[in-house]
Short mmCIF file of C-alpha atoms (C1' of nucleotides) in Angstrom, two decimals:
data_model
loop_
_atom_site.label_atom_id
_atom_site.label_comp_id
_atom_site.label_asym_id
_atom_site.label_seq_id
_atom_site.Cartn_x
_atom_site.Cartn_y
_atom_site.Cartn_z
CA MET A 27 -8.10 8.89 -14.04
CA ASN A 28 -6.82 11.75 -16.12
CA GLU A 29 -7.89 15.29 -15.37
CA ASN A 30 -10.43 15.74 -18.11
CA THR A 31 -14.11 16.13 -17.35
CA THR A 32 -14.69 14.19 -14.17
CA GLU A 33 -15.45 15.84 -10.88
CA GLU A 34 -13.33 13.41 -8.93
CA GLU A 35 -10.18 14.89 -7.51
CA SER A 36 -6.60 13.80 -7.51
CA PRO A 37 -5.55 10.35 -6.27
CA ALA A 38 -5.95 10.40 -2.57
CA SER A 39 -7.28 13.92 -2.36
CA GLU A 40 -9.03 15.76 0.42
CA LEU A 41 -12.33 14.86 2.04
CA HIS A 42 -13.20 11.56 0.46
CA SER A 43 -14.50 10.25 3.73
CA GLY A 44 -11.10 8.74 4.17
CA ARG A 45 -11.24 5.34 2.62
CA LEU A 46 -9.18 4.87 -0.49
CA SER A 47 -11.28 1.90 -1.49
CA ASP A 48 -14.35 4.12 -1.60
CA PHE A 49 -12.46 6.57 -3.72
CA ALA A 50 -11.40 3.79 -6.07
CA TYR A 51 -14.91 2.39 -6.15
CA SER A 52 -16.60 5.62 -7.13
CA SER A 53 -13.86 6.49 -9.59
CA ILE A 54 -14.29 3.29 -11.52
CA LYS A 55 -18.06 3.56 -11.27
CA GLU A 56 -17.95 7.09 -12.65
CA GLN A 57 -15.82 5.98 -15.55
CA LEU A 58 -18.14 3.09 -16.25
CA THR A 59 -21.23 5.28 -16.42
CA ARG A 60 -19.34 7.78 -18.55
CA GLY A 61 -18.53 5.05 -21.01
CA VAL A 62 -14.77 5.42 -20.73
CA TYR A 63 -14.22 1.69 -21.12
CA LYS A 64 -15.52 -0.39 -23.95
CA PRO A 65 -17.07 -3.80 -23.25
CA GLY A 66 -14.36 -6.40 -22.97
CA HIS A 67 -11.85 -4.00 -21.48
CA LYS A 68 -9.74 -5.72 -18.85
CA LEU A 69 -9.33 -4.23 -15.41
CA PRO A 70 -6.31 -5.80 -13.67
CA ILE A 71 -5.83 -4.77 -10.09
CA ARG A 72 -2.36 -3.42 -10.53
CA SER A 73 -3.26 -1.29 -13.54
CA VAL A 74 -6.22 0.22 -11.75
CA ALA A 75 -4.10 0.81 -8.69
CA GLU A 76 -1.47 2.58 -10.73
CA MET A 77 -4.02 4.65 -12.62
CA LEU A 78 -5.68 5.82 -9.43
CA LYS A 79 -2.38 6.15 -7.61
CA VAL A 80 -3.42 3.87 -4.79
CA GLY A 81 -2.17 0.55 -3.50
CA ALA A 82 -3.35 -2.84 -4.62
CA THR A 83 -5.59 -3.40 -1.61
CA PRO A 84 -8.12 -0.61 -2.19
CA ALA A 85 -8.08 -1.22 -5.94
CA ARG A 86 -8.77 -4.87 -5.37
CA GLU A 87 -11.60 -4.14 -2.99
CA ALA A 88 -13.22 -1.68 -5.38
CA ILE A 89 -13.06 -4.08 -8.30
CA ASN A 90 -14.44 -6.93 -6.27
CA ARG A 91 -17.35 -4.80 -5.10
CA LEU A 92 -18.17 -3.90 -8.67
CA VAL A 93 -17.99 -7.54 -9.69
CA PHE A 94 -20.19 -8.42 -6.78
CA GLU A 95 -22.94 -6.06 -7.83
CA GLY A 96 -22.64 -7.06 -11.45
CA ALA A 97 -21.15 -3.90 -12.91
CA LEU A 98 -18.05 -5.84 -13.90
CA VAL A 99 -17.78 -9.51 -14.68
CA MET A 100 -15.23 -12.22 -14.14
CA VAL A 101 -14.49 -14.17 -17.29
CA GLY A 102 -11.66 -16.17 -15.77
CA PRO A 103 -10.14 -16.80 -12.38
CA LYS A 104 -7.89 -13.79 -12.91
CA THR A 105 -9.63 -11.61 -15.41
CA VAL A 106 -12.41 -9.13 -14.85
CA ILE A 107 -13.73 -7.11 -17.74
CA VAL A 108 -16.37 -4.55 -18.54
CA PRO A 109 -19.32 -6.78 -19.45
CA HIS A 110 -20.29 -7.36 -23.03
CA LEU A 111 -23.86 -6.63 -23.89
CA ASP A 112 -26.06 -9.46 -22.82
CA LEU A 113 -29.61 -9.48 -24.09
CA SER A 114 -30.92 -11.79 -21.39
CA ALA A 115 -29.42 -9.61 -18.68
CA LEU A 116 -30.96 -6.61 -20.37
CA TYR A 117 -34.32 -8.33 -20.28
CA GLU A 118 -33.99 -9.25 -16.64
CA VAL A 119 -32.91 -5.83 -15.58
CA THR A 120 -35.72 -4.27 -17.57
CA GLN A 121 -38.29 -6.44 -15.80
CA MET A 122 -36.85 -5.45 -12.46
CA ARG A 123 -36.73 -1.80 -13.45
CA LEU A 124 -40.40 -1.85 -14.38
CA ALA A 125 -41.29 -3.34 -11.01
CA LEU A 126 -39.03 -1.20 -8.85
CA GLU A 127 -39.02 2.10 -10.68
CA GLY A 128 -42.75 1.77 -11.13
CA LEU A 129 -43.04 1.32 -7.39
CA ALA A 130 -40.85 4.30 -6.61
CA THR A 131 -42.72 6.47 -9.07
CA GLU A 132 -46.13 5.62 -7.72
CA LYS A 133 -45.10 6.06 -4.09
CA GLY A 134 -43.52 9.44 -4.68
CA ALA A 135 -45.77 10.99 -7.30
CA LEU A 136 -47.99 12.93 -4.92
CA ARG A 137 -45.03 14.59 -3.26
CA ALA A 138 -43.85 16.54 -6.28
CA THR A 139 -43.55 20.23 -5.41
CA ASN A 140 -43.38 23.03 -7.94
CA ASP A 141 -39.64 23.19 -7.41
CA VAL A 142 -39.32 19.59 -8.46
CA LEU A 143 -41.48 20.12 -11.51
CA ASP A 144 -39.38 23.09 -12.55
CA LYS A 145 -36.24 21.06 -12.08
CA LEU A 146 -37.62 18.28 -14.24
CA LEU A 147 -38.41 20.73 -17.02
CA VAL A 148 -34.92 22.15 -16.87
CA ILE A 149 -33.39 18.70 -17.03
CA GLN A 150 -35.59 17.76 -19.94
CA GLU A 151 -34.42 20.82 -21.86
CA LYS A 152 -30.84 19.86 -21.20
CA ILE A 153 -31.48 16.36 -22.50
CA THR A 154 -33.04 17.63 -25.69
CA LEU A 155 -30.19 20.02 -26.28
CA SER A 156 -27.56 17.37 -25.61
CA LEU A 157 -29.19 14.99 -28.05
CA GLU A 158 -29.34 17.66 -30.76
CA GLU A 159 -25.67 18.36 -30.28
CA LYS A 160 -24.85 14.68 -30.11
CA ARG A 161 -23.33 14.92 -26.67
CA TYR A 162 -24.55 11.48 -25.73
CA GLY A 163 -22.62 11.20 -22.51
CA ASP A 164 -24.32 14.29 -21.18
CA ALA A 165 -27.68 13.11 -22.42
CA LEU A 166 -27.28 9.84 -20.57
CA HIS A 167 -26.23 11.63 -17.43
CA ASP A 168 -29.21 13.96 -17.46
CA ASN A 169 -31.60 11.23 -18.38
CA LYS A 170 -30.53 9.43 -15.24
CA GLU A 171 -30.96 12.61 -13.28
CA PHE A 172 -34.51 13.00 -14.61
CA HIS A 173 -35.49 9.52 -13.51
CA PHE A 174 -33.89 9.74 -10.11
CA THR A 175 -35.33 13.15 -9.39
CA ILE A 176 -38.71 11.46 -9.58
CA TYR A 177 -37.64 8.34 -7.71
CA ARG A 178 -36.16 10.30 -4.85
CA LEU A 179 -39.61 11.69 -4.07
CA CYS A 180 -40.70 8.50 -2.34
CA GLU A 181 -37.94 8.79 0.23
CA MET A 182 -37.13 5.09 0.26
CA PRO A 183 -33.35 4.83 0.44
CA HIS A 184 -33.19 1.05 0.16
CA LEU A 185 -35.33 1.13 -2.94
CA LEU A 186 -33.22 3.90 -4.42
CA SER A 187 -29.95 2.10 -3.96
CA THR A 188 -31.36 -1.08 -5.43
CA ILE A 189 -32.51 0.79 -8.50
CA GLU A 190 -29.15 2.45 -8.84
CA ALA A 191 -27.46 -0.92 -8.83
CA LEU A 192 -29.72 -1.98 -11.68
CA TRP A 193 -28.74 1.02 -13.79
CA LEU A 194 -25.11 0.26 -13.23
CA ARG A 195 -25.53 -3.34 -14.26
CA ILE A 196 -26.41 -2.57 -17.84
CA GLY A 197 -25.24 1.00 -18.10
CA ALA A 198 -21.66 0.37 -19.07
CA SER A 199 -22.24 -2.31 -21.64
CA PHE A 200 -24.64 -0.21 -23.66
CA HIS A 201 -22.69 2.96 -23.79
CA ASP A 202 -20.96 2.34 -27.02
CA LEU A 203 -24.16 1.79 -28.91
CA TYR A 204 -25.70 5.00 -27.74
CA PRO A 205 -25.38 6.94 -31.02
CA GLU A 206 -27.55 4.53 -32.95
CA PHE A 207 -29.82 4.13 -29.96
CA ALA A 208 -30.48 7.84 -29.75
CA GLU A 209 -31.21 8.42 -33.39
CA ALA A 210 -34.67 9.66 -32.45
CA LYS A 211 -35.31 12.11 -29.68
CA TYR A 212 -35.22 9.50 -27.01
CA GLY A 213 -37.77 9.61 -24.25
CA VAL A 214 -38.96 13.16 -24.80
CA HIS A 215 -42.58 12.22 -25.15
CA ASN A 216 -42.65 9.96 -22.13
CA HIS A 217 -40.85 12.42 -19.94
CA LEU A 218 -43.28 15.18 -20.80
CA ALA A 219 -46.18 12.84 -20.16
CA ALA A 220 -44.72 12.04 -16.75
CA ILE A 221 -44.42 15.72 -15.87
CA GLU A 222 -47.99 16.34 -16.91
CA ALA A 223 -49.23 13.47 -14.81
CA LEU A 224 -47.24 14.77 -11.87
CA VAL A 225 -48.99 18.10 -12.26
CA ASP A 226 -52.31 16.27 -12.35
CA LYS A 227 -51.46 14.42 -9.14
CA ASP A 228 -52.17 11.15 -10.87
CA PRO A 229 -49.69 8.55 -9.55
CA SER A 230 -50.70 5.67 -11.77
CA ALA A 231 -50.45 7.89 -14.83
CA VAL A 232 -46.96 8.94 -13.83
CA ARG A 233 -46.07 5.33 -13.37
CA ALA A 234 -47.49 4.46 -16.76
CA ALA A 235 -45.43 7.18 -18.39
CA MET A 236 -42.23 6.05 -16.71
CA GLU A 237 -42.90 2.42 -17.54
CA ASN A 238 -43.47 3.42 -21.12
CA ASP A 239 -40.15 5.18 -21.09
CA ILE A 240 -38.42 2.10 -19.76
CA ARG A 241 -40.08 -0.13 -22.31
CA ASP A 242 -39.30 2.20 -25.19
CA GLY A 243 -35.71 2.35 -24.10
CA TYR A 244 -35.60 -1.41 -23.87
CA ARG A 245 -36.95 -1.91 -27.35
CA ARG A 246 -34.55 0.58 -28.92
CA LEU A 247 -31.59 -0.73 -26.99
CA LYS A 248 -32.41 -4.29 -27.92
CA LYS A 249 -32.80 -3.39 -31.56
CA ALA A 250 -29.54 -1.47 -31.64
CA ALA A 251 -27.77 -4.31 -29.88
CA GLN A 252 -29.15 -6.93 -32.25
CA GLU A 253 -28.16 -4.92 -35.30
CA ARG A 254 -24.67 -4.49 -34.00
CA LEU A 255 -24.41 -8.18 -33.21
CA LYS A 256 -25.56 -9.05 -36.71
CA ARG A 257 -23.13 -6.64 -38.29
CA GLN A 258 -20.12 -8.08 -36.53
CA MET B 2 -18.97 -21.48 13.69
CA ASN B 3 -19.45 -24.61 15.75
CA GLU B 4 -20.01 -27.97 14.14
CA ASN B 5 -23.73 -28.27 14.70
CA THR B 6 -26.07 -28.21 11.76
CA THR B 7 -24.34 -26.07 9.19
CA GLU B 8 -22.96 -27.41 5.97
CA GLU B 9 -19.92 -25.15 6.02
CA GLU B 10 -16.66 -26.88 6.67
CA SER B 11 -13.65 -26.10 8.77
CA PRO B 12 -11.75 -22.80 8.42
CA ALA B 13 -9.97 -22.88 5.14
CA SER B 14 -11.16 -26.31 4.17
CA GLU B 15 -11.17 -28.04 0.85
CA LEU B 16 -12.91 -26.93 -2.32
CA HIS B 17 -14.31 -23.55 -1.42
CA SER B 18 -13.55 -22.26 -4.89
CA GLY B 19 -10.36 -20.96 -3.38
CA ARG B 20 -11.00 -17.51 -2.12
CA LEU B 21 -10.89 -17.14 1.62
CA SER B 22 -12.90 -13.96 1.43
CA ASP B 23 -15.74 -15.87 -0.18
CA PHE B 24 -15.54 -18.43 2.56
CA ALA B 25 -15.65 -15.69 5.18
CA TYR B 26 -18.50 -13.96 3.41
CA SER B 27 -20.73 -16.98 3.23
CA SER B 28 -19.84 -18.05 6.74
CA ILE B 29 -20.96 -14.77 8.23
CA LYS B 30 -24.00 -14.70 6.00
CA GLU B 31 -24.96 -18.18 7.11
CA GLN B 32 -24.63 -17.19 10.73
CA LEU B 33 -26.70 -14.11 10.16
CA THR B 34 -29.57 -16.01 8.59
CA ARG B 35 -29.36 -18.59 11.34
CA GLY B 36 -29.74 -15.88 13.90
CA VAL B 37 -26.49 -16.59 15.68
CA TYR B 38 -25.92 -12.92 16.40
CA LYS B 39 -28.34 -10.64 18.14
CA PRO B 40 -28.96 -7.15 16.78
CA GLY B 41 -26.30 -4.80 18.07
CA HIS B 42 -23.62 -7.46 18.13
CA LYS B 43 -20.28 -6.03 17.08
CA LEU B 44 -18.21 -7.65 14.36
CA PRO B 45 -14.61 -6.43 14.57
CA ILE B 46 -12.38 -7.59 11.77
CA ARG B 47 -9.82 -9.27 13.96
CA SER B 48 -12.39 -11.22 15.94
CA VAL B 49 -14.04 -12.50 12.80
CA ALA B 50 -10.67 -13.35 11.34
CA GLU B 51 -9.73 -15.32 14.44
CA MET B 52 -13.06 -17.10 14.61
CA LEU B 53 -12.84 -18.18 10.98
CA LYS B 54 -9.12 -18.86 11.23
CA VAL B 55 -8.28 -16.58 8.34
CA GLY B 56 -6.21 -13.45 8.01
CA ALA B 57 -7.50 -9.94 8.46
CA THR B 58 -7.71 -9.22 4.75
CA PRO B 59 -10.40 -11.72 3.78
CA ALA B 60 -12.34 -11.02 6.98
CA ARG B 61 -12.24 -7.33 6.23
CA GLU B 62 -13.42 -7.83 2.69
CA ALA B 63 -16.28 -10.08 3.76
CA ILE B 64 -17.49 -7.63 6.39
CA ASN B 65 -17.30 -4.72 3.99
CA ARG B 66 -19.29 -6.59 1.40
CA LEU B 67 -21.99 -7.31 3.93
CA VAL B 68 -22.07 -3.67 5.00
CA PHE B 69 -22.25 -2.68 1.38
CA GLU B 70 -25.34 -4.76 0.73
CA GLY B 71 -26.98 -3.70 3.95
CA ALA B 72 -26.77 -6.94 5.89
CA LEU B 73 -24.54 -5.25 8.46
CA VAL B 74 -24.41 -1.60 9.36
CA MET B 75 -21.71 0.84 10.34
CA VAL B 76 -22.61 2.79 13.44
CA GLY B 77 -19.23 4.46 13.77
CA PRO B 78 -16.05 4.83 11.75
CA LYS B 79 -14.75 1.67 13.32
CA THR B 80 -17.78 -0.27 14.42
CA VAL B 81 -20.03 -2.48 12.37
CA ILE B 82 -22.89 -4.28 14.04
CA VAL B 83 -25.77 -6.57 13.24
CA PRO B 84 -28.54 -4.08 12.46
CA HIS B 85 -31.30 -3.35 14.92
CA LEU B 86 -34.82 -3.80 13.68
CA ASP B 87 -35.94 -0.86 11.65
CA LEU B 88 -39.62 -0.61 10.82
CA SER B 89 -39.16 1.71 7.88
CA ALA B 90 -36.55 -0.57 6.36
CA LEU B 91 -38.93 -3.48 6.92
CA TYR B 92 -41.62 -1.59 5.04
CA GLU B 93 -39.32 -0.74 2.17
CA VAL B 94 -38.00 -4.22 1.81
CA THR B 95 -41.51 -5.61 1.93
CA GLN B 96 -42.61 -3.36 -0.90
CA MET B 97 -39.65 -4.47 -2.95
CA ARG B 98 -40.26 -8.09 -2.11
CA LEU B 99 -43.84 -7.86 -3.32
CA ALA B 100 -42.69 -6.38 -6.60
CA LEU B 101 -39.72 -8.66 -7.23
CA GLU B 102 -40.86 -11.93 -5.73
CA GLY B 103 -44.22 -11.42 -7.38
CA LEU B 104 -42.40 -11.01 -10.68
CA ALA B 105 -40.28 -14.11 -10.18
CA THR B 106 -43.29 -16.15 -9.16
CA GLU B 107 -45.36 -15.15 -12.14
CA LYS B 108 -42.56 -15.70 -14.63
CA GLY B 109 -41.72 -19.13 -13.32
CA ALA B 110 -45.09 -20.54 -12.36
CA LEU B 111 -45.75 -22.41 -15.59
CA ARG B 112 -42.45 -24.24 -15.38
CA ALA B 113 -43.18 -26.20 -12.24
CA THR B 114 -42.63 -29.89 -12.85
CA ASN B 115 -43.97 -32.67 -10.67
CA ASP B 116 -40.57 -33.02 -9.08
CA VAL B 117 -40.70 -29.42 -7.99
CA LEU B 118 -44.20 -29.82 -6.61
CA ASP B 119 -43.13 -32.85 -4.63
CA LYS B 120 -40.15 -30.98 -3.30
CA LEU B 121 -42.37 -28.11 -2.20
CA LEU B 122 -44.65 -30.48 -0.32
CA VAL B 123 -41.70 -32.07 1.43
CA ILE B 124 -40.34 -28.69 2.44
CA GLN B 125 -43.73 -27.61 3.70
CA GLU B 126 -43.93 -30.67 5.92
CA LYS B 127 -40.52 -29.89 7.32
CA ILE B 128 -41.61 -26.36 8.10
CA THR B 129 -44.71 -27.50 9.91
CA LEU B 130 -42.74 -30.02 11.93
CA SER B 131 -40.06 -27.50 12.83
CA LEU B 132 -42.65 -25.01 14.01
CA GLU B 133 -44.35 -27.63 16.17
CA GLU B 134 -41.06 -28.52 17.77
CA LYS B 135 -40.12 -24.88 18.12
CA ARG B 136 -36.98 -25.24 16.04
CA TYR B 137 -37.33 -21.76 14.64
CA GLY B 138 -33.95 -21.60 12.99
CA ASP B 139 -34.78 -24.64 10.90
CA ALA B 140 -38.23 -23.29 10.14
CA LEU B 141 -36.73 -20.09 8.83
CA HIS B 142 -34.23 -21.97 6.75
CA ASP B 143 -36.85 -24.16 5.14
CA ASN B 144 -39.23 -21.28 4.63
CA LYS B 145 -36.55 -19.58 2.61
CA GLU B 146 -35.99 -22.78 0.69
CA PHE B 147 -39.71 -22.98 -0.11
CA HIS B 148 -39.79 -19.49 -1.53
CA PHE B 149 -36.61 -19.82 -3.53
CA THR B 150 -37.59 -23.17 -4.96
CA ILE B 151 -40.43 -21.32 -6.61
CA TYR B 152 -38.39 -18.27 -7.56
CA ARG B 153 -35.70 -20.36 -9.18
CA LEU B 154 -38.21 -21.58 -11.74
CA CYS B 155 -38.06 -18.37 -13.75
CA GLU B 156 -34.35 -18.82 -14.40
CA MET B 157 -33.47 -15.17 -13.94
CA PRO B 158 -30.20 -15.08 -12.03
CA HIS B 159 -30.03 -11.32 -11.66
CA LEU B 160 -33.52 -11.27 -10.21
CA LEU B 161 -32.67 -14.10 -7.86
CA SER B 162 -29.61 -12.47 -6.45
CA THR B 163 -31.44 -9.21 -5.94
CA ILE B 164 -34.18 -10.97 -4.01
CA GLU B 165 -31.63 -12.80 -1.92
CA ALA B 166 -30.05 -9.50 -0.96
CA LEU B 167 -33.43 -8.31 0.22
CA TRP B 168 -33.92 -11.32 2.48
CA LEU B 169 -30.52 -10.77 3.98
CA ARG B 170 -31.23 -7.13 4.67
CA ILE B 171 -33.97 -7.79 7.17
CA GLY B 172 -33.36 -11.42 7.96
CA ALA B 173 -30.86 -11.02 10.71
CA SER B 174 -32.54 -8.25 12.63
CA PHE B 175 -35.76 -10.12 13.04
CA HIS B 176 -34.40 -13.39 14.17
CA ASP B 177 -34.67 -12.81 17.86
CA LEU B 178 -38.37 -12.06 17.70
CA TYR B 179 -39.16 -15.23 15.85
CA PRO B 180 -40.82 -17.10 18.72
CA GLU B 181 -43.55 -14.55 19.17
CA PHE B 182 -43.77 -14.10 15.44
CA ALA B 183 -44.37 -17.77 14.84
CA GLU B 184 -47.00 -18.28 17.51
CA ALA B 185 -49.44 -19.35 14.81
CA LYS B 186 -48.57 -21.81 12.11
CA TYR B 187 -46.91 -19.24 9.96
CA GLY B 188 -47.53 -19.29 6.26
CA VAL B 189 -48.97 -22.78 5.99
CA HIS B 190 -52.17 -21.67 4.36
CA ASN B 191 -50.48 -19.43 1.80
CA HIS B 192 -47.90 -22.03 0.92
CA LEU B 193 -50.53 -24.64 0.28
CA ALA B 194 -52.50 -22.18 -1.82
CA ALA B 195 -49.39 -21.51 -3.85
CA ILE B 196 -48.83 -25.20 -4.48
CA GLU B 197 -52.43 -25.65 -5.57
CA ALA B 198 -52.19 -22.74 -7.96
CA LEU B 199 -48.97 -24.20 -9.37
CA VAL B 200 -50.82 -27.42 -10.05
CA ASP B 201 -53.58 -25.44 -11.74
CA LYS B 202 -51.01 -23.67 -13.95
CA ASP B 203 -52.40 -20.33 -12.82
CA PRO B 204 -49.47 -17.88 -12.56
CA SER B 205 -51.38 -14.93 -11.20
CA ALA B 206 -52.96 -17.12 -8.53
CA VAL B 207 -49.53 -18.34 -7.48
CA ARG B 208 -48.37 -14.78 -7.35
CA ALA B 209 -51.36 -13.79 -5.26
CA ALA B 210 -50.63 -16.59 -2.79
CA MET B 211 -46.99 -15.63 -2.46
CA GLU B 212 -47.82 -11.96 -2.09
CA ASN B 213 -50.30 -12.88 0.60
CA ASP B 214 -47.59 -14.80 2.36
CA ILE B 215 -45.26 -11.81 2.21
CA ARG B 216 -47.95 -9.47 3.49
CA ASP B 217 -48.96 -11.81 6.30
CA GLY B 218 -45.37 -12.11 7.33
CA TYR B 219 -44.96 -8.37 7.23
CA ARG B 220 -47.98 -7.76 9.44
CA ARG B 221 -46.92 -10.34 12.02
CA LEU B 222 -43.35 -9.20 12.03
CA LYS B 223 -44.37 -5.58 12.41
CA LYS B 224 -46.73 -6.42 15.24
CA ALA B 225 -44.12 -8.47 17.06
CA ALA B 226 -41.54 -5.75 16.59
CA GLN B 227 -43.85 -3.04 17.85
CA GLU B 228 -44.80 -5.05 20.93
CA ARG B 229 -41.18 -5.67 21.73
CA LEU B 230 -40.32 -2.02 21.24
CA LYS B 231 -43.16 -1.02 23.56
CA ARG B 232 -42.12 -3.49 26.18
CA GLN B 233 -38.58 -2.24 26.37
"C1'" DT C 24 0.66 -22.09 -41.38
"C1'" DT C 25 -1.25 -24.51 -37.33
"C1'" DC C 26 -1.43 -26.53 -33.28
"C1'" DA C 27 0.44 -28.28 -29.05
"C1'" DT C 28 3.70 -27.53 -25.49
"C1'" DA C 29 7.12 -25.23 -22.84
"C1'" DA C 30 8.93 -20.99 -20.81
"C1'" DT C 31 7.98 -16.62 -19.03
"C1'" DT C 32 5.39 -12.92 -17.37
"C1'" DT C 33 1.44 -11.23 -15.28
"C1'" DT C 34 -1.94 -11.51 -11.93
"C1'" DG C 35 -5.10 -12.36 -7.72
"C1'" DT C 36 -4.91 -13.52 -3.09
"C1'" DT C 37 -3.49 -13.30 1.51
"C1'" DA C 38 -0.52 -12.64 5.72
"C1'" DT C 39 1.98 -9.23 7.76
"C1'" DT C 40 3.22 -4.74 9.39
"C1'" DA C 41 2.83 0.11 10.55
"C1'" DC C 42 0.14 3.76 11.70
"C1'" DA C 43 -3.43 6.88 12.83
"C1'" DA C 44 -7.75 7.26 14.75
"C1'" DA C 45 -11.46 5.66 17.44
"C1'" DA C 46 -13.22 3.22 21.45
"C1'" DA C 47 -12.78 1.66 25.95
"C1'" DT C 48 -10.92 2.13 30.38
"C1'" DC C 49 -9.43 4.45 34.17
"C1'" DA C 50 -8.69 8.36 37.15
"C1'" DT C 51 -10.03 12.50 39.06
"C1'" DG C 52 -12.91 16.02 40.74
"C1'" DA C 53 -17.31 17.93 41.85
"C1'" DT D 19 -23.07 9.22 41.78
"C1'" DC D 20 -21.95 11.28 37.82
"C1'" DA D 21 -19.51 13.75 34.52
"C1'" DT D 22 -15.09 14.88 32.45
"C1'" DG D 23 -10.60 14.31 30.83
"C1'" DA D 24 -6.42 11.50 30.19
"C1'" DT D 25 -4.50 7.13 29.15
"C1'" DT D 26 -4.44 2.74 27.24
"C1'" DT D 27 -6.16 -0.57 24.18
"C1'" DT D 28 -8.44 -1.81 20.23
"C1'" DT D 29 -9.51 -1.11 15.62
"C1'" DG D 30 -9.76 -0.18 10.41
"C1'" DT D 31 -6.94 0.87 6.65
"C1'" DA D 32 -3.54 0.45 3.29
"C1'" DA D 33 1.21 -0.72 1.53
"C1'" DT D 34 4.14 -4.47 0.86
"C1'" DA D 35 5.95 -9.07 0.01
"C1'" DA D 36 5.57 -13.85 -1.13
"C1'" DC D 37 3.39 -17.38 -3.46
"C1'" DA D 38 0.71 -20.11 -6.50
"C1'" DA D 39 -1.89 -20.10 -10.43
"C1'" DA D 40 -3.40 -18.25 -14.63
"C1'" DA D 41 -2.49 -15.84 -18.88
"C1'" DT D 42 0.66 -14.81 -22.36
"C1'" DT D 43 4.37 -15.43 -25.32
"C1'" DA D 44 7.77 -18.16 -27.43
"C1'" DT D 45 9.12 -22.36 -29.38
"C1'" DG D 46 8.95 -26.43 -31.85
"C1'" DA D 47 7.19 -30.07 -34.72
"C1'" DA D 48 3.91 -31.60 -38.10
#
DNA sequence: TTCATAATTTTGTTATTACAAAAATCATGA
DNA sequence: TCATGATTTTTGTAATAACAAAATTATGAA
C-alpha cells in the first residue's frame, strides 16, 4: 500500500479495531475493488506482509479469507492469484445478484425518504461526470454506492453482506476491461428509472429497474470479455 | 469429536488435503450441524486446539473463518460462542433461501436422472425412519442431503457454496429445539411433491415444492423458537 | 532450440513464544 | 446478600523459526 488515493492509513495505524489481519483484509479488498491488481497477479504471503508492513500471520489470514470467499483463487498448492475472468462464474453471480439484489430492492423500496432520493440523484450525477471524464475507478465506486444505498433500505444485514461478497467475487477480474465496457453511458437510464419508481412507491417497478441494470451490465460485461478473449 | 457416527478421522489423520486449518474448520462445522454444541457455548482457541489435537494457529484460523461467515459469533473481544437463536436472522436467511434455493432448484430440475430420483427416494425413507425413531441429528443430516442432492443438479458451484453458508448460519442455533420442531413428520409431503414434479419435468413445480418446504420449516421453527422464548 | 532433469530458491503451514488485554475469581465492605 | 474493586488466570494476537513441498531456475543431452 503506497500513499496514493486510498483512505487506509499507514501499516498498523491507529484505531483499526486492533486486529492486523482485519487491516490486511480490508487493505487487499480495497485494492482489489480499485483494480490495482490485474487478473493473474500473484499474491504471496510474504510479499503482501512486506507491502503492508505486517507479519506473515495476519497477511496469511487475510489472503485465506479472500480465497475462501472467492475474491482470490488458488491455482496451485502455493499460489493464489487475482482471478482471471470466468464467464461461467459471471453468469452464476449474475443469477444470484438478480435474486438477492432484487429481494433487497423490493423489501426496502417503500422506506426511501427524500434524503435518500436526493442522495441517489447526487450519486448519479457523480457517476455521469466520472464516465465523461473517463475516471472509471470512481465511476465503479459510485455505481456500487448507488446500488447499496438502495439495498441498505431493507435493513437486512445478512442479505447485505452476502450481496457484497458477490460483488467482490467478480469485481476484481473485470476491472481491466472497464474502458470498453463503459463506452456508453452505463446504467444511467436504469438508475433514473429506479429513482422514479422509488418516488412512485412502486417496489416491483424499482426491482424491475435494478434487475434491468444488472442484466444490462451482464450483457455488456460478457460482450467485452468475449471480445477481449477473442483478441488475445 | 468422539468416534461415534462422524466420517471425520483422528486429529491430523491421513489425506485431509494437508492443511490442518481445513481439518479444524470442517470438524467444527460438522459438530455445529450435528448440534453438538448448545447456543451460548464458548469456543476458546486453545480448547478447540486441544480437542482437535492441533496447534493454536489452525484452530484460530478455523474459528475466525466460522465467525466470518456467521456460523459463530463474537460477543466480546475475546469470546466467540455458538449463536443464540435470532428470529430476525432466521427471517433474513429464509428470504435468501427462498431466492437462492428456488433458483438452484429451477435451474437443475430438468437434469434429474433416474439415479438421482432413486437416491432422493432412499434419502426420504431414511428421513422418515429417523424421525420415527427420534434420531433428530440423523434426520437433519439427511434432510440436508435431500435438498443438496437437488441443488447440485444445476452445477453452479458458487451458488451451492452460498446456499451452504446460509444453512450453516442458522443451523446450529436451532438444533436444540429440534424435538418440538419435528413433532409432525416434517417435510415429507413437500419432499414427495418435489420428487413427483421432478419426474414430470416441471421445474417451476419443483421450485414451488421446495419453497413450500422452506416456508413450512420456517413457520415451525419460528413457532418453536417463540414458545421456547416465552417459556424461559 | 527443446525438453527433461537436477539444483536452488521461494513459499505455505504450523508450533512456539511473548505480551497485552479481557475474563474470571476472589476479597472486601456495606 | 449484593455490589465493587483487586488479583489471578485465561485468552487472542502476532512475530518468529523450522520444515517440507512447490515453484523456479539452471543445466544438460538430444
